[in-house]
Amino acid sequence: MSDVLNGLALYAVRDDNSRGRRADEPRPKARSEFQRDRDRIIHSTAFRRLEYKTQVFVNHEGDLFRTRLTHSIEVAQIGRAIARALNLNDDLVEAVSLAHDLGHTPFGHAGQDALNECMREHGGFEHNLQSLRIVDQLEERYGAFDGLNLMYETREGILKHCSAKNARLLGDLGERFLGNQRPSLEAQICNLADEIAYNNHDIDDGLRSGLITLDQLEDVSLFARHAAEVRKEYPQITGRRMVHETIRRMIDTQVTDLLTETTRAITEARLESLGDVHAAPVLVSFSPAMQEENRLLKGFLREALYRHYQVLRMTNKARRIIRELFTAFLDEPRLLPPQYQAYAAEDKARAVADYVAGMTDRYAMKEHRRLFAVGEI
Ligand code: MG
């Protein structure tokens, strides 16, 4: 860890050890290549749409719940703090974090499952692959190329999972899935920063919505022990302040645990280069004790929140909206906006999937009403 180059560890991703961009471009003047990637992502259309896409709660259900946009910003905050502490490339971590959910459909996981079902006969739909498709192909911002022409390592970080079948279609980016190689430590950080962010903010949103209670959380060790600490330090504390004091401690404990465990693993692996990272096992991780506490917390959230009947009513409706939109456009591609029609002539199902996946929650509802509501034009 003492060997650093420009403030970064020797095994960090840097401009000079990167595999670069697909289309050659002049180097940026006052920024690093990964700062430029981060900036391109922030200026993209898909990034702005994240504001109106569901994380757990549909955007219009309340103004204070997380959306995919605020979720992505929280992931970037946690990820950057971890990267900086480990002398890794925090600009890369920020870029990947801000882009990691770009490919999500409207209505969260329910929407993705429904679209995947619709696309079963046409190559399937997977949100990680769709995020990559957006930054590689779908964004229309540059004269010289499709997409954002991001650095290899940013694209590698965005493509978190991938089946062997899809990996074979992805060229150099698919190699690591077939050759059993690990992505950069920066990409590994983004995975766990995502997990820390949603586990904690879903407790906050869950409590705020009234779908879960503090009483229930007394059975979840990670929450209960930090809540006990807060009550000991501030015996009079109640309400939102108590919840926030608890959650900030949980985030701190998880990040600290991850830093301790990862520093140990990196030291033991004797990394000297980025190549060593690809060949080593996954090195960014929680301690076994924290992994177990996280497993229990996730199990609680799944049962108590994600499968709460009020959430299921919403996801059930969402699935139907996605299915019906997809079917209507597939049956009659002339219903698509003009810019999708030429594309639909080449690959009808994929054009429909791209159109539906790109919708925000409220646009999907509006489009559904326009197509199906009697008396509405
Ligand atoms: Mg996420």
XYZ file of C-alpha atoms and ligand atoms in Angstrom:
378
model
C 0.000 0.000 0.000
C 2.980 2.274 0.447
C 3.865 2.051 -3.248
C 1.881 4.798 -4.879
C 2.013 6.605 -8.179
C 0.386 10.044 -8.358
C -1.335 9.242 -5.070
C -2.785 5.985 -6.420
C -1.777 2.432 -5.489
C 0.244 0.579 -8.158
C -2.696 -1.772 -8.715
C -5.242 1.058 -9.102
C -6.728 1.752 -12.544
C -5.032 4.785 -14.088
C -5.104 6.540 -17.427
C -1.739 4.965 -18.277
C -2.627 1.325 -17.543
C -6.167 1.513 -18.953
C -7.249 -0.421 -22.030
C -8.663 2.874 -23.291
C -11.665 3.812 -25.410
C -13.188 1.966 -28.357
C -12.909 5.016 -30.616
C -9.676 7.015 -30.341
C -10.060 10.544 -29.008
C -7.590 13.280 -28.029
C -6.734 13.223 -24.341
C -8.766 15.615 -22.178
C -6.946 18.849 -21.399
C -7.681 19.569 -17.760
C -9.205 16.307 -16.563
C -8.225 12.668 -16.244
C -9.858 10.171 -18.627
C -12.053 8.848 -15.815
C -13.175 12.311 -14.757
C -14.257 12.744 -18.357
C -16.241 9.491 -18.166
C -17.964 10.669 -15.000
C -18.817 13.978 -16.683
C -20.197 12.262 -19.802
C -22.451 10.082 -17.655
C -23.833 13.076 -15.739
C -24.675 14.843 -19.007
C -26.418 11.805 -20.540
C -30.166 11.584 -21.081
C -30.401 8.222 -19.321
C -28.858 9.746 -16.183
C -31.521 12.451 -15.944
C -34.250 9.832 -16.298
C -33.043 8.127 -13.100
C -34.833 10.864 -11.160
C -38.176 9.452 -12.230
C -37.458 5.760 -11.889
C -38.451 3.574 -8.965
C -35.963 2.257 -6.488
C -38.512 0.541 -4.203
C -41.290 3.119 -4.137
C -42.828 4.521 -7.311
C -41.721 8.121 -7.789
C -45.139 9.684 -7.258
C -45.772 7.831 -3.973
C -43.886 10.462 -2.013
C -41.333 13.212 -2.485
C -38.945 12.000 0.186
C -38.276 8.428 -0.926
C -35.137 7.439 -2.770
C -35.281 7.344 -6.527
C -32.689 5.658 -8.750
C -30.985 9.026 -9.020
C -30.553 9.676 -5.305
C -29.670 6.004 -4.823
C -26.903 6.311 -7.436
C -25.567 9.465 -5.766
C -25.455 7.683 -2.398
C -23.613 4.737 -3.985
C -21.092 7.166 -5.486
C -20.572 8.875 -2.107
C -19.926 5.617 -0.252
C -17.818 4.211 -3.082
C -15.614 7.289 -3.357
C -14.926 7.326 0.370
C -13.840 3.672 0.236
C -11.709 4.183 -2.886
C -9.964 7.224 -1.450
C -9.127 5.391 1.771
C -7.577 2.544 -0.248
C -5.618 4.812 -2.654
C -7.748 3.610 -5.560
C -9.202 5.594 -8.456
C -12.208 7.375 -6.970
C -13.110 9.047 -10.275
C -13.607 5.603 -11.814
C -15.660 4.505 -8.803
C -17.820 7.602 -9.115
C -18.337 7.056 -12.861
C -19.350 3.410 -12.429
C -21.580 4.194 -9.434
C -23.465 6.921 -11.276
C -23.928 4.653 -14.314
C -24.615 1.337 -12.600
C -28.422 1.624 -12.739
C -28.844 3.428 -16.084
C -30.313 0.308 -17.694
C -33.126 -0.141 -15.208
C -36.664 -0.300 -16.563
C -39.462 1.733 -15.016
C -40.869 0.241 -11.767
C -37.660 -1.336 -10.482
C -37.129 -5.075 -10.401
C -40.753 -5.863 -11.205
C -40.342 -3.989 -14.483
C -37.108 -5.758 -15.347
C -38.595 -9.208 -14.591
C -41.601 -8.447 -16.779
C -39.473 -7.190 -19.664
C -37.138 -10.170 -19.376
C -40.193 -12.429 -19.583
C -41.423 -10.568 -22.690
C -37.965 -10.858 -24.304
C -37.512 -14.564 -23.531
C -37.746 -15.583 -27.200
C -35.693 -12.570 -28.330
C -32.437 -12.771 -26.364
C -33.768 -11.714 -22.932
C -33.460 -8.458 -21.024
C -30.961 -7.822 -18.253
C -30.435 -4.423 -16.624
C -26.603 -4.627 -16.400
C -26.360 -5.416 -20.090
C -28.856 -2.647 -20.803
C -26.726 -0.136 -18.850
C -23.801 -1.109 -21.065
C -25.987 -0.868 -24.170
C -26.958 2.690 -23.199
C -23.374 3.901 -22.748
C -22.067 1.927 -25.775
C -24.868 2.444 -28.287
C -28.091 4.181 -27.341
C -26.993 7.636 -26.156
C -26.888 10.016 -29.130
C -24.537 12.851 -28.206
C -21.451 12.726 -30.407
C -20.866 13.177 -34.113
C -18.086 10.611 -34.307
C -19.592 7.621 -32.478
C -22.684 6.084 -30.896
C -22.948 6.060 -27.114
C -20.535 7.780 -24.753
C -17.314 6.015 -25.826
C -16.300 5.334 -22.205
C -13.030 3.841 -20.993
C -12.788 0.032 -20.943
C -12.606 -0.107 -17.122
C -15.739 2.042 -16.716
C -17.635 -0.300 -19.054
C -16.191 -3.323 -17.228
C -17.467 -1.929 -13.917
C -20.942 -1.261 -15.322
C -21.243 -4.851 -16.553
C -21.481 -6.447 -13.134
C -22.893 -9.825 -14.112
C -23.203 -11.554 -17.419
C -24.116 -15.057 -18.586
C -21.485 -17.059 -20.512
C -23.790 -16.877 -23.539
C -23.902 -13.081 -23.484
C -20.194 -12.841 -22.584
C -19.330 -14.537 -25.891
C -21.136 -11.746 -27.735
C -19.309 -8.962 -25.907
C -15.767 -9.297 -27.286
C -12.984 -8.107 -24.978
C -15.440 -7.041 -22.282
C -16.825 -10.584 -22.018
C -13.393 -12.185 -21.628
C -13.235 -11.982 -17.866
C -16.483 -13.914 -17.438
C -15.168 -16.712 -19.651
C -11.570 -16.625 -18.376
C -12.482 -16.456 -14.674
C -10.830 -13.069 -14.102
C -11.850 -10.431 -11.594
C -12.687 -6.831 -12.502
C -10.690 -3.918 -11.019
C -10.820 -3.252 -7.273
C -12.698 -0.075 -8.196
C -15.479 -2.148 -9.810
C -15.519 -4.476 -6.801
C -15.981 -1.450 -4.526
C -19.021 -0.292 -6.526
C -20.768 -3.634 -5.984
C -20.514 -3.378 -2.223
C -21.136 0.381 -2.068
C -24.415 -0.389 -3.895
C -25.286 -2.970 -1.261
C -24.407 -0.680 1.673
C -26.460 2.132 0.130
C -29.666 0.189 -0.527
C -29.670 -1.867 2.663
C -29.505 1.305 4.689
C -31.720 3.622 2.693
C -34.388 0.955 2.309
C -34.638 0.792 6.116
C -35.026 4.576 6.168
C -37.635 4.618 3.385
C -39.365 1.540 4.796
C -39.783 3.225 8.191
C -40.834 6.513 6.611
C -43.523 4.760 4.587
C -44.826 2.957 7.678
C -44.521 -0.427 5.938
C -41.922 -1.563 8.469
C -41.613 -0.601 12.137
C -38.857 0.006 14.680
C -40.293 -2.903 16.654
C -39.666 -5.309 13.777
C -36.123 -4.001 13.387
C -35.309 -4.972 16.972
C -34.907 -8.516 15.579
C -32.295 -7.392 13.055
C -28.931 -7.417 14.864
C -27.179 -4.800 12.745
C -29.957 -2.291 13.379
C -30.697 -3.302 16.976
C -27.145 -2.957 18.280
C -26.659 0.471 16.728
C -30.078 1.629 17.939
C -29.112 0.534 21.472
C -25.910 2.574 21.180
C -27.874 5.638 20.105
C -30.380 5.303 22.979
C -27.528 4.942 25.443
C -25.826 8.083 24.195
C -29.049 10.101 23.801
C -31.659 8.657 26.207
C -34.324 11.184 25.139
C -33.945 10.694 21.399
C -37.012 9.719 19.315
C -38.464 9.791 15.820
C -36.540 10.628 12.647
C -33.481 11.778 14.553
C -33.204 8.399 16.254
C -33.536 6.551 12.930
C -30.936 8.714 11.215
C -28.446 8.449 14.097
C -28.802 4.662 13.894
C -28.477 4.421 10.124
C -25.416 6.643 9.923
C -23.718 4.402 12.499
C -24.667 1.318 10.470
C -23.126 2.786 7.324
C -19.978 3.755 9.232
C -19.656 0.261 10.747
C -20.099 -1.421 7.365
C -17.600 0.846 5.599
C -15.049 0.456 8.413
C -15.468 -3.333 8.370
C -15.035 -3.404 4.597
C -11.885 -1.245 4.764
C -10.277 -3.443 7.442
C -11.095 -6.695 5.669
C -10.107 -5.421 2.216
C -6.817 -3.874 3.398
C -5.900 -7.223 4.928
C -6.802 -9.131 1.759
C -4.885 -6.710 -0.485
C -1.777 -6.954 1.704
C -1.911 -10.756 1.733
C -2.327 -10.899 -2.045
C 0.911 -8.880 -2.515
C -0.524 -6.967 -5.450
C 1.931 -5.114 -7.649
C -0.107 -4.289 -10.702
C -3.609 -4.110 -12.156
C -2.902 -7.472 -13.801
C -2.463 -9.008 -10.338
C -5.956 -7.772 -9.413
C -7.519 -9.563 -12.401
C -5.790 -12.831 -11.472
C -6.470 -12.645 -7.701
C -9.740 -13.744 -6.069
C -12.316 -11.064 -5.153
C -10.497 -8.898 -2.592
C -13.054 -6.233 -1.684
C -15.316 -7.774 0.923
C -16.853 -7.600 4.377
C -15.653 -9.767 7.261
C -17.534 -13.094 7.625
C -19.356 -11.708 10.698
C -20.555 -8.645 8.743
C -21.550 -10.804 5.774
C -23.801 -12.785 8.112
C -25.368 -9.637 9.602
C -25.956 -8.291 6.100
C -27.571 -11.552 5.047
C -30.021 -11.300 7.948
C -30.770 -7.654 7.160
C -31.421 -8.424 3.489
C -33.658 -11.354 4.441
C -35.660 -9.031 6.687
C -36.030 -6.372 3.994
C -37.093 -8.969 1.438
C -39.840 -10.416 3.611
C -41.023 -7.313 5.449
C -40.628 -4.619 2.780
C -40.133 -5.900 -0.777
C -42.876 -8.514 -0.260
C -45.177 -6.273 1.770
C -48.658 -6.551 0.295
C -48.786 -2.858 -0.540
C -45.480 -3.100 -2.424
C -46.671 -6.279 -4.165
C -49.850 -4.535 -5.322
C -47.666 -1.896 -6.950
C -45.253 -4.392 -8.504
C -48.134 -6.491 -9.785
C -49.628 -3.500 -11.533
C -46.179 -2.499 -12.848
C -45.641 -5.926 -14.391
C -48.939 -5.663 -16.188
C -48.177 -2.193 -17.546
C -44.802 -3.338 -18.922
C -46.262 -6.526 -20.417
C -49.130 -4.710 -22.077
C -46.939 -1.934 -23.467
C -44.484 -4.461 -24.870
C -47.190 -6.573 -26.480
C -48.989 -3.593 -27.997
C -45.808 -2.277 -29.646
C -44.641 -5.698 -30.778
C -48.016 -6.417 -32.390
C -48.135 -3.003 -34.040
C -44.705 -1.318 -34.358
C -46.355 1.602 -36.159
C -47.521 2.732 -32.693
C -43.883 3.461 -31.809
C -42.562 7.038 -32.038
C -41.037 7.644 -35.512
C -37.397 7.524 -34.384
C -37.883 3.907 -33.234
C -39.613 2.702 -36.375
C -36.557 2.386 -38.628
C -34.794 0.520 -35.871
C -37.873 -1.676 -35.351
C -37.680 -2.686 -39.003
C -34.227 -4.189 -38.264
C -34.937 -5.779 -34.872
C -38.496 -5.307 -33.714
C -38.330 -6.895 -30.247
C -35.078 -5.162 -29.254
C -36.355 -1.790 -30.446
C -39.516 -2.215 -28.364
C -37.486 -3.348 -25.324
C -35.170 -0.316 -25.621
C -38.147 2.019 -25.896
C -40.001 0.502 -22.932
C -36.845 0.195 -20.780
C -35.997 3.849 -21.361
C -39.341 5.068 -19.999
C -39.644 6.702 -16.600
C -42.358 5.406 -14.249
C -44.784 8.176 -15.030
C -44.097 8.131 -18.767
C -44.866 4.393 -18.805
C -48.157 5.006 -16.975
C -49.035 7.848 -19.314
C -48.168 5.832 -22.418
C -50.235 2.930 -21.067
C -53.213 5.231 -20.589
C -52.766 6.662 -24.081
C -52.806 3.173 -25.580
C -55.453 1.493 -23.461
C -57.736 3.981 -21.695
C -61.065 4.339 -23.422
C -61.938 7.996 -23.810
C -58.278 9.094 -23.721
C -56.278 10.186 -26.722
Mg -28.069 -0.008 -7.436
